[in-house]
């Protein structure tokens, strides 16, 4: 079992208590140049497009300044110069072919849906603690530890745990875990198909992610069986990839949609609570019990041009960062057995520092792709002065509020939201969706960023042209970002997760 020092360290990791020094580091104050270069590598990969635009503009400008006499003389010249016409036509056709073939297909987010658990699955703080006490699995020290974390976590009284965890004693069987997975995935998929009017037979790509529950047949096979998807559907089941797996799934679906024309892709993101509740007394493994709750999302993506008119968003960028080569990062979120042989997920006391490093890598790669030129010039000017002349010069911190209108920060815990708000210099309204999602639904793992996007829509804040930054952390250790652009003034879909409670939010939180 953990000693008092480790217990306090892990508690600080969960609820962001600054007294123990386990806060997210000021990652923007120390920038590794190689990650900035990586972002510019992505930018230069579209060099052909960038060169073609000014060339076209110059050509049109020249034509606009030509008189009728100039046009007539050019036409007469071309009539008697067949070789010039052939060469010019060949260059134009070749250039347009290369441009069209190298240009990535736009990926549209037609709609998405989030699972809303029934009210009898709710677990208030009082009910949670009483149930934990009645199970007889936790000693007094562990019960007090969980109570303190719950009080400071930002998790509200309406968050839900599955049916099997409401009984005394709990019954975390394989059958119960399958039942939870089916209710969450099928509930969200039913709503998605109903809202979009897309038939299951039209789905060509299926990507499912769930970290801790990977039965045989797989979760993706369960969906194929339930909805009778076609025999040539390209299905993928991602396991063990943590809370950022939702962005990974979107990235995989995007790549597949670049290859397979005129089709739909469905991304299903969830986590299973039933078989992954920890019934021991190791402090670092008790934190997930207090934060993780039932949830799931389904997203319909399309590469069909006809879907642009009805789609909500267009995918702009996906940037993925993996720190798994570092041993500390690899083990900072680690599923294992404690000394008594009970399985759980252990959170390292270095988690916040590792998350900060992963985030620094991610945003310095993403920055050149999204920041205005003015912000990039200021950043590089101060960086050059710092590197070449005066190391004491403070690096300019880019204002990401100029690049994004909305922020969906994974609702992993209050500490992460607090520190990203501070380090990215965000306003309370920018993290409101994350805080309210954590309060209403808890940490729903990879699906939390979609509950947050649904909150923004339910509040009527999403306007045409707005950019949204979804950012999530996951075991391994990973930090992944997705950037979307609204194609219209987005309204919430029917049966949304906030439909019955948005008028009560935002609520005032005790911090």
Short mmCIF file of C-alpha atoms in Angstrom, two decimals:
data_model
loop_
_atom_site.label_atom_id
_atom_site.label_comp_id
_atom_site.label_asym_id
_atom_site.label_seq_id
_atom_site.Cartn_x
_atom_site.Cartn_y
_atom_site.Cartn_z
CA UNK A 1 0.00 0.00 0.00
CA UNK A 2 1.07 3.63 -0.52
CA UNK A 3 2.58 5.63 2.27
CA UNK A 4 1.27 9.08 3.27
CA UNK A 5 3.65 10.92 0.94
CA UNK A 6 2.59 9.06 -2.20
CA UNK A 7 -1.06 9.29 -1.25
CA UNK A 8 -0.84 13.06 -0.99
CA UNK A 9 1.06 13.29 -4.27
CA UNK A 10 -1.57 11.30 -6.12
CA UNK A 11 -4.38 13.26 -4.53
CA UNK A 12 -2.76 16.44 -5.76
CA UNK A 13 -2.53 14.99 -9.24
CA UNK A 14 -6.26 14.33 -9.26
CA UNK A 15 -7.62 17.58 -7.89
CA UNK A 16 -4.93 20.13 -8.66
CA UNK A 17 -3.96 21.06 -5.11
CA UNK A 18 -1.04 23.45 -5.66
CA UNK A 19 0.45 22.82 -2.20
CA UNK A 20 2.21 19.62 -3.23
CA UNK A 21 3.97 21.13 -6.27
CA UNK A 22 2.51 18.61 -8.71
CA UNK A 23 1.20 21.24 -11.10
CA UNK A 24 1.45 21.31 -14.86
CA UNK A 25 4.76 23.02 -15.77
CA UNK A 26 4.88 26.28 -17.70
CA UNK A 27 5.44 24.38 -20.93
CA UNK A 28 5.22 27.48 -23.13
CA UNK A 29 8.24 29.03 -21.43
CA UNK A 30 10.62 26.35 -22.72
CA UNK A 31 10.18 25.51 -26.40
CA UNK A 32 12.06 22.75 -28.17
CA UNK A 33 12.89 23.99 -31.67
CA UNK A 34 12.62 20.55 -33.28
CA UNK A 35 8.89 20.42 -32.57
CA UNK A 36 8.38 23.84 -34.16
CA UNK A 37 10.30 22.55 -37.20
CA UNK A 38 7.92 19.58 -37.34
CA UNK A 39 4.96 21.94 -37.59
CA UNK A 40 6.62 23.80 -40.44
CA UNK A 41 7.32 20.47 -42.13
CA UNK A 42 3.56 19.89 -42.21
CA UNK A 43 3.10 23.40 -43.60
CA UNK A 44 5.69 22.99 -46.37
CA UNK A 45 4.12 19.67 -47.37
CA UNK A 46 1.38 21.83 -48.95
CA UNK A 47 3.95 23.97 -50.80
CA UNK A 48 2.51 23.15 -54.24
CA UNK A 49 -0.86 24.55 -53.22
CA UNK A 50 0.73 27.63 -51.66
CA UNK A 51 2.75 28.32 -54.84
CA UNK A 52 -0.19 27.74 -57.17
CA UNK A 53 -2.39 30.34 -55.45
CA UNK A 54 -0.10 33.40 -56.01
CA UNK A 55 0.73 32.20 -59.55
CA UNK A 56 -2.96 32.09 -60.39
CA UNK A 57 -3.49 35.51 -58.81
CA UNK A 58 -0.66 37.09 -60.85
CA UNK A 59 -1.96 35.52 -64.07
CA UNK A 60 -5.49 36.83 -63.46
CA UNK A 61 -4.12 40.27 -62.64
CA UNK A 62 -2.16 40.40 -65.89
CA UNK A 63 -5.20 39.36 -67.91
CA UNK A 64 -7.33 41.99 -66.21
CA UNK A 65 -4.92 44.73 -67.34
CA UNK A 66 -4.88 43.64 -71.00
CA UNK A 67 -6.84 45.68 -73.51
CA UNK A 68 -8.96 44.31 -76.33
CA UNK A 69 -6.11 44.96 -78.77
CA UNK A 70 -3.66 43.02 -76.58
CA UNK A 71 -6.00 40.03 -76.39
CA UNK A 72 -6.54 40.10 -80.19
CA UNK A 73 -2.78 40.22 -80.87
CA UNK A 74 -2.18 37.33 -78.45
CA UNK A 75 -4.85 35.28 -80.21
CA UNK A 76 -3.33 35.97 -83.62
CA UNK A 77 0.10 35.02 -82.31
CA UNK A 78 -1.19 31.71 -80.93
CA UNK A 79 -2.98 30.91 -84.20
CA UNK A 80 0.36 30.81 -86.04
CA UNK A 81 2.41 29.20 -83.26
CA UNK A 82 1.10 25.66 -82.76
CA UNK A 83 4.13 24.55 -80.72
CA UNK A 84 3.59 27.30 -78.13
CA UNK A 85 -0.09 26.35 -77.82
CA UNK A 86 0.75 22.68 -77.32
CA UNK A 87 3.44 23.40 -74.72
CA UNK A 88 1.23 25.84 -72.84
CA UNK A 89 -1.74 23.45 -72.84
CA UNK A 90 0.44 20.56 -71.68
CA UNK A 91 1.85 22.60 -68.78
CA UNK A 92 -1.63 23.74 -67.72
CA UNK A 93 -3.15 20.25 -67.90
CA UNK A 94 -0.19 18.70 -66.07
CA UNK A 95 -0.25 21.35 -63.36
CA UNK A 96 -3.98 21.02 -62.78
CA UNK A 97 -3.73 17.21 -62.71
CA UNK A 98 -0.94 17.27 -60.12
CA UNK A 99 -2.82 19.82 -58.04
CA UNK A 100 -6.10 17.88 -58.09
CA UNK A 101 -4.44 14.51 -57.41
CA UNK A 102 -2.29 15.81 -54.54
CA UNK A 103 -5.05 17.77 -52.87
CA UNK A 104 -6.54 15.89 -49.90
CA UNK A 105 -10.26 15.27 -49.96
CA UNK A 106 -12.23 17.37 -47.46
CA UNK A 107 -13.62 15.36 -44.55
CA UNK A 108 -17.01 16.45 -43.25
CA UNK A 109 -18.54 15.78 -39.85
CA UNK A 110 -22.17 15.23 -40.73
CA UNK A 111 -23.36 14.80 -37.12
CA UNK A 112 -22.50 13.10 -33.85
CA UNK A 113 -24.33 11.72 -30.84
CA UNK A 114 -23.51 11.24 -27.15
CA UNK A 115 -24.98 8.60 -24.85
CA UNK A 116 -27.12 9.86 -21.98
CA UNK A 117 -27.42 7.30 -19.20
CA UNK A 118 -30.79 6.70 -17.46
CA UNK A 119 -31.37 8.59 -14.22
CA UNK A 120 -31.30 5.44 -12.09
CA UNK A 121 -27.58 5.02 -12.98
CA UNK A 122 -26.72 8.28 -11.18
CA UNK A 123 -24.18 8.14 -8.36
CA UNK A 124 -24.14 11.20 -6.11
CA UNK A 125 -21.18 11.84 -3.81
CA UNK A 126 -23.14 10.62 -0.80
CA UNK A 127 -24.43 7.52 -2.60
CA UNK A 128 -20.95 6.78 -3.96
CA UNK A 129 -19.36 6.90 -0.51
CA UNK A 130 -22.14 4.92 1.14
CA UNK A 131 -21.96 2.23 -1.51
CA UNK A 132 -18.15 2.05 -1.24
CA UNK A 133 -18.44 1.63 2.51
CA UNK A 134 -21.06 -1.11 2.26
CA UNK A 135 -19.00 -3.21 -0.18
CA UNK A 136 -16.45 -3.88 2.58
CA UNK A 137 -13.52 -3.73 0.15
CA UNK A 138 -12.03 -0.41 1.33
CA UNK A 139 -10.40 0.48 4.65
CA UNK A 140 -11.08 3.77 6.43
CA UNK A 141 -7.99 5.45 4.99
CA UNK A 142 -9.05 4.61 1.44
CA UNK A 143 -12.63 5.77 2.04
CA UNK A 144 -11.41 9.11 3.38
CA UNK A 145 -9.01 9.46 0.45
CA UNK A 146 -11.84 8.91 -2.06
CA UNK A 147 -14.09 11.35 -0.22
CA UNK A 148 -11.49 14.13 -0.40
CA UNK A 149 -10.87 13.56 -4.09
CA UNK A 150 -14.58 13.56 -4.90
CA UNK A 151 -15.11 16.82 -3.00
CA UNK A 152 -12.33 18.57 -4.93
CA UNK A 153 -12.68 16.86 -8.30
CA UNK A 154 -15.39 19.00 -9.88
CA UNK A 155 -17.55 15.89 -10.45
CA UNK A 156 -21.25 16.49 -9.73
CA UNK A 157 -24.05 14.37 -8.29
CA UNK A 158 -25.64 13.40 -11.62
CA UNK A 159 -22.73 11.42 -13.04
CA UNK A 160 -23.49 7.76 -13.73
CA UNK A 161 -22.02 4.33 -13.10
CA UNK A 162 -23.36 1.12 -14.74
CA UNK A 163 -26.07 -1.07 -13.25
CA UNK A 164 -23.66 -3.78 -12.05
CA UNK A 165 -21.95 -1.28 -9.74
CA UNK A 166 -25.17 -0.30 -7.96
CA UNK A 167 -25.64 -3.68 -6.32
CA UNK A 168 -24.13 -4.76 -2.98
CA UNK A 169 -21.84 -6.46 -3.50
CA UNK A 170 -21.07 -5.21 -7.04
CA UNK A 171 -21.34 -7.81 -9.82
CA UNK A 172 -18.66 -6.95 -12.43
CA UNK A 173 -19.16 -9.97 -14.69
CA UNK A 174 -18.35 -10.34 -18.38
CA UNK A 175 -22.08 -10.43 -19.15
CA UNK A 176 -22.61 -7.17 -17.24
CA UNK A 177 -19.69 -5.53 -19.06
CA UNK A 178 -21.13 -6.57 -22.42
CA UNK A 179 -24.50 -5.20 -21.35
CA UNK A 180 -22.97 -1.82 -20.48
CA UNK A 181 -21.07 -1.68 -23.78
CA UNK A 182 -24.17 -2.52 -25.79
CA UNK A 183 -26.39 0.02 -24.05
CA UNK A 184 -23.84 2.81 -24.47
CA UNK A 185 -22.76 2.10 -28.06
CA UNK A 186 -26.17 1.10 -29.42
CA UNK A 187 -27.90 3.98 -27.65
CA UNK A 188 -25.55 6.53 -29.24
CA UNK A 189 -25.65 4.83 -32.65
CA UNK A 190 -29.46 4.65 -32.70
CA UNK A 191 -29.61 8.40 -32.11
CA UNK A 192 -26.97 9.05 -34.79
CA UNK A 193 -28.74 7.02 -37.47
CA UNK A 194 -32.07 8.59 -36.53
CA UNK A 195 -30.73 12.17 -36.74
CA UNK A 196 -28.75 11.74 -39.97
CA UNK A 197 -31.18 9.41 -41.82
CA UNK A 198 -28.14 7.38 -42.92
CA UNK A 199 -28.74 3.66 -43.28
CA UNK A 200 -26.30 1.24 -41.58
CA UNK A 201 -25.73 -0.46 -44.94
CA UNK A 202 -24.24 2.81 -46.24
CA UNK A 203 -21.38 2.70 -43.71
CA UNK A 204 -18.11 1.72 -45.36
CA UNK A 205 -15.70 2.33 -42.44
CA UNK A 206 -16.16 1.59 -38.73
CA UNK A 207 -13.62 2.55 -36.05
CA UNK A 208 -14.29 1.70 -32.39
CA UNK A 209 -12.05 2.61 -29.46
CA UNK A 210 -12.30 1.37 -25.87
CA UNK A 211 -9.16 1.05 -23.76
CA UNK A 212 -9.91 -1.45 -21.01
CA UNK A 213 -12.64 -3.74 -22.31
CA UNK A 214 -11.74 -5.78 -25.38
CA UNK A 215 -13.90 -8.92 -25.58
CA UNK A 216 -14.01 -11.55 -28.31
CA UNK A 217 -15.80 -11.01 -30.66
CA UNK A 218 -14.71 -7.38 -30.61
CA UNK A 219 -16.84 -4.33 -29.89
CA UNK A 220 -16.74 -3.45 -33.59
CA UNK A 221 -18.04 -6.95 -34.40
CA UNK A 222 -20.88 -6.40 -31.93
CA UNK A 223 -21.89 -3.30 -33.89
CA UNK A 224 -21.61 -5.07 -37.24
CA UNK A 225 -23.85 -7.85 -35.90
CA UNK A 226 -26.44 -5.55 -34.34
CA UNK A 227 -26.86 -3.25 -37.36
CA UNK A 228 -26.15 -5.89 -40.04
CA UNK A 229 -23.45 -3.80 -41.68
CA UNK A 230 -22.36 -4.92 -45.12
CA UNK A 231 -19.82 -7.71 -45.54
CA UNK A 232 -17.05 -5.51 -46.97
CA UNK A 233 -17.15 -2.90 -44.19
CA UNK A 234 -13.66 -1.93 -43.06
CA UNK A 235 -13.86 -2.29 -39.28
CA UNK A 236 -11.18 -1.50 -36.69
CA UNK A 237 -11.13 -2.01 -32.91
CA UNK A 238 -8.60 0.11 -30.97
CA UNK A 239 -7.76 -0.93 -27.40
CA UNK A 240 -5.45 0.31 -24.64
CA UNK A 241 -4.95 3.76 -26.17
CA UNK A 242 -6.38 5.88 -23.35
CA UNK A 243 -8.55 8.96 -23.22
CA UNK A 244 -7.10 10.51 -26.39
CA UNK A 245 -8.12 7.53 -28.54
CA UNK A 246 -11.13 9.42 -29.87
CA UNK A 247 -8.82 11.77 -31.80
CA UNK A 248 -6.73 8.77 -32.94
CA UNK A 249 -9.90 7.13 -34.27
CA UNK A 250 -10.84 10.29 -36.17
CA UNK A 251 -7.33 10.41 -37.66
CA UNK A 252 -7.57 6.76 -38.77
CA UNK A 253 -11.01 7.34 -40.29
CA UNK A 254 -9.68 10.45 -42.07
CA UNK A 255 -6.83 8.48 -43.68
CA UNK A 256 -9.21 5.74 -44.79
CA UNK A 257 -11.61 8.28 -46.27
CA UNK A 258 -8.75 9.68 -48.35
CA UNK A 259 -8.40 6.27 -50.00
CA UNK A 260 -11.95 4.99 -50.28
CA UNK A 261 -14.18 7.30 -52.28
CA UNK A 262 -17.80 8.25 -51.76
CA UNK A 263 -18.45 6.59 -48.41
CA UNK A 264 -19.24 7.16 -44.75
CA UNK A 265 -17.14 6.42 -41.68
CA UNK A 266 -18.50 5.96 -38.17
CA UNK A 267 -16.25 6.52 -35.14
CA UNK A 268 -17.42 5.07 -31.80
CA UNK A 269 -15.60 6.18 -28.63
CA UNK A 270 -16.36 4.73 -25.20
CA UNK A 271 -14.92 3.25 -22.02
CA UNK A 272 -16.23 0.38 -19.93
CA UNK A 273 -16.58 0.83 -16.18
CA UNK A 274 -18.09 -2.51 -15.13
CA UNK A 275 -15.02 -4.73 -15.24
CA UNK A 276 -12.49 -2.02 -14.48
CA UNK A 277 -13.52 -0.82 -11.04
CA UNK A 278 -10.71 -1.10 -8.51
CA UNK A 279 -11.59 -2.87 -5.25
CA UNK A 280 -8.25 -2.42 -3.45
CA UNK A 281 -6.63 0.13 -1.16
CA UNK A 282 -3.65 1.44 -3.18
CA UNK A 283 -4.14 5.20 -3.30
CA UNK A 284 -2.78 5.82 -6.80
CA UNK A 285 -5.23 3.23 -8.16
CA UNK A 286 -8.30 4.62 -6.38
CA UNK A 287 -8.34 7.93 -8.29
CA UNK A 288 -9.94 6.51 -11.49
CA UNK A 289 -12.86 5.18 -9.38
CA UNK A 290 -13.63 8.75 -8.34
CA UNK A 291 -13.41 10.35 -11.78
CA UNK A 292 -14.46 7.87 -14.50
CA UNK A 293 -18.13 7.55 -15.36
CA UNK A 294 -20.36 5.99 -18.04
CA UNK A 295 -20.32 7.69 -21.44
CA UNK A 296 -19.84 7.21 -25.15
CA UNK A 297 -20.05 9.02 -28.48
CA UNK A 298 -20.60 8.22 -32.15
CA UNK A 299 -19.43 10.43 -35.02
CA UNK A 300 -20.47 10.25 -38.69
CA UNK A 301 -17.76 11.39 -41.12
CA UNK A 302 -18.14 11.70 -44.90
CA UNK A 303 -15.96 12.42 -47.94
CA UNK A 304 -18.98 13.03 -50.19
CA UNK A 305 -19.14 16.53 -51.63
CA UNK A 306 -22.95 16.45 -51.47
CA UNK A 307 -22.75 16.21 -47.66
CA UNK A 308 -21.08 19.60 -47.30
CA UNK A 309 -24.44 21.37 -47.36
CA UNK A 310 -25.78 19.44 -44.37
CA UNK A 311 -22.55 18.77 -42.43
CA UNK A 312 -21.81 20.58 -39.20
CA UNK A 313 -18.01 20.78 -39.45
CA UNK A 314 -15.02 20.23 -41.70
CA UNK A 315 -11.88 18.57 -40.35
CA UNK A 316 -8.95 20.99 -40.63
CA UNK A 317 -6.01 19.39 -38.78
CA UNK A 318 -5.10 16.39 -36.63
CA UNK A 319 -1.80 16.52 -34.73
CA UNK A 320 -0.69 13.51 -32.69
CA UNK A 321 2.10 13.36 -30.10
CA UNK A 322 3.46 10.13 -28.57
CA UNK A 323 5.92 10.10 -25.66
CA UNK A 324 6.02 6.31 -25.26
CA UNK A 325 9.76 6.12 -25.93
CA UNK A 326 10.35 7.62 -22.49
CA UNK A 327 10.02 5.05 -19.68
CA UNK A 328 8.43 7.47 -17.19
CA UNK A 329 5.86 8.61 -19.74
CA UNK A 330 5.13 5.00 -20.72
CA UNK A 331 4.38 3.97 -17.11
CA UNK A 332 2.64 7.10 -15.79
CA UNK A 333 -0.82 5.61 -16.50
CA UNK A 334 -0.39 1.88 -16.03
CA UNK A 335 -2.81 -1.00 -15.61
CA UNK A 336 -1.46 -3.52 -13.10
CA UNK A 337 -2.23 -5.60 -10.02
CA UNK A 338 -1.60 -4.35 -6.51
CA UNK A 339 0.06 -6.35 -3.74
CA UNK A 340 -3.22 -8.16 -3.04
CA UNK A 341 -3.63 -9.20 -6.69
CA UNK A 342 -6.44 -6.72 -7.45
CA UNK A 343 -6.32 -5.09 -10.89
CA UNK A 344 -6.57 -1.35 -11.44
CA UNK A 345 -5.04 1.61 -13.26
CA UNK A 346 -2.25 3.35 -11.38
CA UNK A 347 -1.56 7.07 -11.87
CA UNK A 348 2.04 8.22 -11.35
CA UNK A 349 2.91 11.28 -9.26
CA UNK A 350 4.79 12.54 -12.37
CA UNK A 351 1.62 12.52 -14.48
CA UNK A 352 1.15 16.30 -14.61
CA UNK A 353 4.76 16.98 -15.59
CA UNK A 354 4.62 14.34 -18.33
CA UNK A 355 1.31 15.72 -19.59
CA UNK A 356 2.91 19.17 -19.75
CA UNK A 357 5.77 17.87 -21.87
CA UNK A 358 3.43 16.08 -24.26
CA UNK A 359 1.25 19.16 -24.57
CA UNK A 360 4.27 21.37 -25.27
CA UNK A 361 5.28 19.07 -28.11
CA UNK A 362 1.76 19.03 -29.51
CA UNK A 363 1.06 22.76 -29.49
CA UNK A 364 4.47 23.75 -30.87
CA UNK A 365 3.76 21.41 -33.79
CA UNK A 366 0.18 22.68 -34.17
CA UNK A 367 1.09 26.37 -33.78
CA UNK A 368 2.55 27.00 -37.28
CA UNK A 369 -0.54 25.41 -38.81
CA UNK A 370 -3.14 27.55 -37.05
CA UNK A 371 -1.61 30.73 -35.61
CA UNK A 372 -1.83 34.02 -37.52
CA UNK A 373 1.39 35.19 -39.22
CA UNK A 374 1.68 38.08 -36.74
CA UNK A 375 1.81 35.67 -33.80
CA UNK A 376 4.33 33.43 -35.55
CA UNK A 377 6.64 36.34 -36.36
CA UNK A 378 6.59 37.58 -32.77
CA UNK A 379 7.23 34.07 -31.50
CA UNK A 380 10.18 33.43 -33.81
CA UNK A 381 11.67 36.88 -33.27
CA UNK A 382 11.85 36.38 -29.50
CA UNK A 383 13.01 32.78 -29.97
CA UNK A 384 15.86 33.92 -32.26
CA UNK A 385 16.94 36.63 -29.82
CA UNK A 386 16.84 34.11 -26.98
CA UNK A 387 18.90 31.52 -28.89
CA UNK A 388 21.48 33.87 -30.42
CA UNK A 389 21.93 36.81 -28.06
CA UNK A 390 20.26 36.76 -24.67
CA UNK A 391 19.12 33.53 -23.05
CA UNK A 392 17.39 35.54 -20.35
CA UNK A 393 14.82 36.92 -22.79
CA UNK A 394 11.38 35.54 -22.06
CA UNK A 395 9.93 33.55 -24.97
CA UNK A 396 6.80 35.13 -26.43
CA UNK A 397 3.73 33.07 -25.65
CA UNK A 398 1.45 32.90 -28.71
CA UNK A 399 -2.19 33.79 -28.16
CA UNK A 400 -4.11 30.68 -29.20
CA UNK A 401 -7.36 32.59 -28.69
CA UNK A 402 -6.57 34.26 -32.04
CA UNK A 403 -6.54 30.84 -33.74
CA UNK A 404 -9.55 29.20 -32.07
CA UNK A 405 -13.01 30.33 -31.06
CA UNK A 406 -13.77 27.33 -28.84
CA UNK A 407 -11.73 24.91 -26.76
CA UNK A 408 -12.69 21.33 -25.88
CA UNK A 409 -10.13 20.22 -23.29
CA UNK A 410 -10.51 16.59 -22.24
CA UNK A 411 -12.43 16.54 -18.95
CA UNK A 412 -9.92 14.24 -17.27
CA UNK A 413 -9.96 16.11 -13.98
CA UNK A 414 -10.06 19.58 -12.48
CA UNK A 415 -6.27 19.87 -12.30
CA UNK A 416 -5.70 19.50 -16.05
CA UNK A 417 -8.44 22.02 -16.91
CA UNK A 418 -7.10 24.52 -14.35
CA UNK A 419 -3.55 24.33 -15.63
CA UNK A 420 -4.41 24.55 -19.33
CA UNK A 421 -6.56 27.58 -18.59
CA UNK A 422 -3.58 29.19 -16.86
CA UNK A 423 -0.82 28.21 -19.29
CA UNK A 424 -2.75 28.96 -22.48
CA UNK A 425 -4.04 32.21 -20.91
CA UNK A 426 -7.66 31.27 -21.57
CA UNK A 427 -10.74 32.98 -20.21
CA UNK A 428 -13.28 31.18 -17.98
CA UNK A 429 -15.72 30.97 -20.91
CA UNK A 430 -13.15 29.01 -22.93
CA UNK A 431 -12.98 26.21 -20.34
CA UNK A 432 -16.64 26.36 -19.35
CA UNK A 433 -17.60 23.43 -21.59
CA UNK A 434 -14.87 21.25 -20.06
CA UNK A 435 -15.74 22.12 -16.46
CA UNK A 436 -19.46 21.63 -16.97
CA UNK A 437 -18.93 18.30 -18.77
CA UNK A 438 -16.80 17.07 -15.88
CA UNK A 439 -19.50 18.19 -13.43
CA UNK A 440 -22.47 16.70 -15.30
CA UNK A 441 -20.97 13.53 -16.84
CA UNK A 442 -17.61 12.99 -15.11
CA UNK A 443 -14.57 11.75 -17.00
CA UNK A 444 -16.09 9.74 -19.85
CA UNK A 445 -12.63 9.06 -21.31
CA UNK A 446 -12.26 9.44 -25.09
CA UNK A 447 -15.85 10.64 -25.57
CA UNK A 448 -15.61 13.66 -23.23
CA UNK A 449 -14.54 16.09 -25.99
CA UNK A 450 -17.82 15.38 -27.81
CA UNK A 451 -19.93 16.11 -24.72
CA UNK A 452 -18.04 19.41 -24.54
CA UNK A 453 -18.73 20.24 -28.18
CA UNK A 454 -22.39 19.40 -27.58
CA UNK A 455 -22.39 21.86 -24.65
CA UNK A 456 -21.11 24.69 -26.87
CA UNK A 457 -23.81 23.91 -29.44
CA UNK A 458 -26.53 23.69 -26.79
CA UNK A 459 -25.54 27.16 -25.57
CA UNK A 460 -25.97 28.51 -29.12
CA UNK A 461 -22.37 29.70 -29.36
CA UNK A 462 -21.24 27.93 -32.54
CA UNK A 463 -21.27 30.21 -35.59
CA UNK A 464 -20.28 29.64 -39.21
CA UNK A 465 -16.51 29.81 -39.64
CA UNK A 466 -15.72 29.23 -35.96
CA UNK A 467 -12.76 26.98 -35.24
CA UNK A 468 -12.80 24.38 -32.46
CA UNK A 469 -9.73 22.84 -30.83
CA UNK A 470 -10.28 19.40 -29.31
CA UNK A 471 -7.33 18.26 -27.19
CA UNK A 472 -7.01 15.07 -25.15
CA UNK A 473 -4.41 13.11 -23.19
CA UNK A 474 -4.04 9.34 -23.04
CA UNK A 475 -1.95 6.54 -21.60
CA UNK A 476 1.24 5.68 -23.39
CA UNK A 477 1.74 8.74 -23.00
CA UNK A 478 -0.09 10.68 -25.73
CA UNK A 479 -1.43 14.15 -26.41
CA UNK A 480 -3.61 14.53 -29.52
CA UNK A 481 -5.38 17.47 -31.13
CA UNK A 482 -8.15 17.83 -33.69
CA UNK A 483 -9.20 21.13 -35.27
CA UNK A 484 -12.67 21.56 -36.80
CA UNK A 485 -14.29 24.46 -38.64
CA UNK A 486 -18.03 25.09 -38.46
CA UNK A 487 -19.70 25.11 -41.88
CA UNK A 488 -22.83 26.84 -40.59
CA UNK A 489 -24.43 28.20 -37.43
CA UNK A 490 -24.64 24.90 -35.59
CA UNK A 491 -27.68 23.98 -33.54
CA UNK A 492 -27.82 20.99 -31.18
CA UNK A 493 -29.16 17.75 -32.63
CA UNK A 494 -32.20 15.96 -31.27
CA UNK A 495 -31.73 13.84 -28.15
CA UNK A 496 -28.50 15.63 -27.27
CA UNK A 497 -26.81 14.94 -23.93
CA UNK A 498 -27.63 18.43 -22.59
CA UNK A 499 -31.21 18.53 -23.82
CA UNK A 500 -32.79 18.09 -20.38
CA UNK A 501 -30.40 20.23 -18.32
CA UNK A 502 -28.68 22.97 -20.37
CA UNK A 503 -30.84 25.67 -18.75
CA UNK A 504 -29.24 24.85 -15.39
CA UNK A 505 -25.71 25.38 -16.67
CA UNK A 506 -23.20 26.78 -16.04
CA UNK A 507 -23.31 25.98 -12.34
CA UNK A 508 -21.03 27.56 -9.76
CA UNK A 509 -18.30 25.16 -8.71
CA UNK A 510 -16.55 25.04 -5.35
CA UNK A 511 -12.85 25.28 -6.23
#
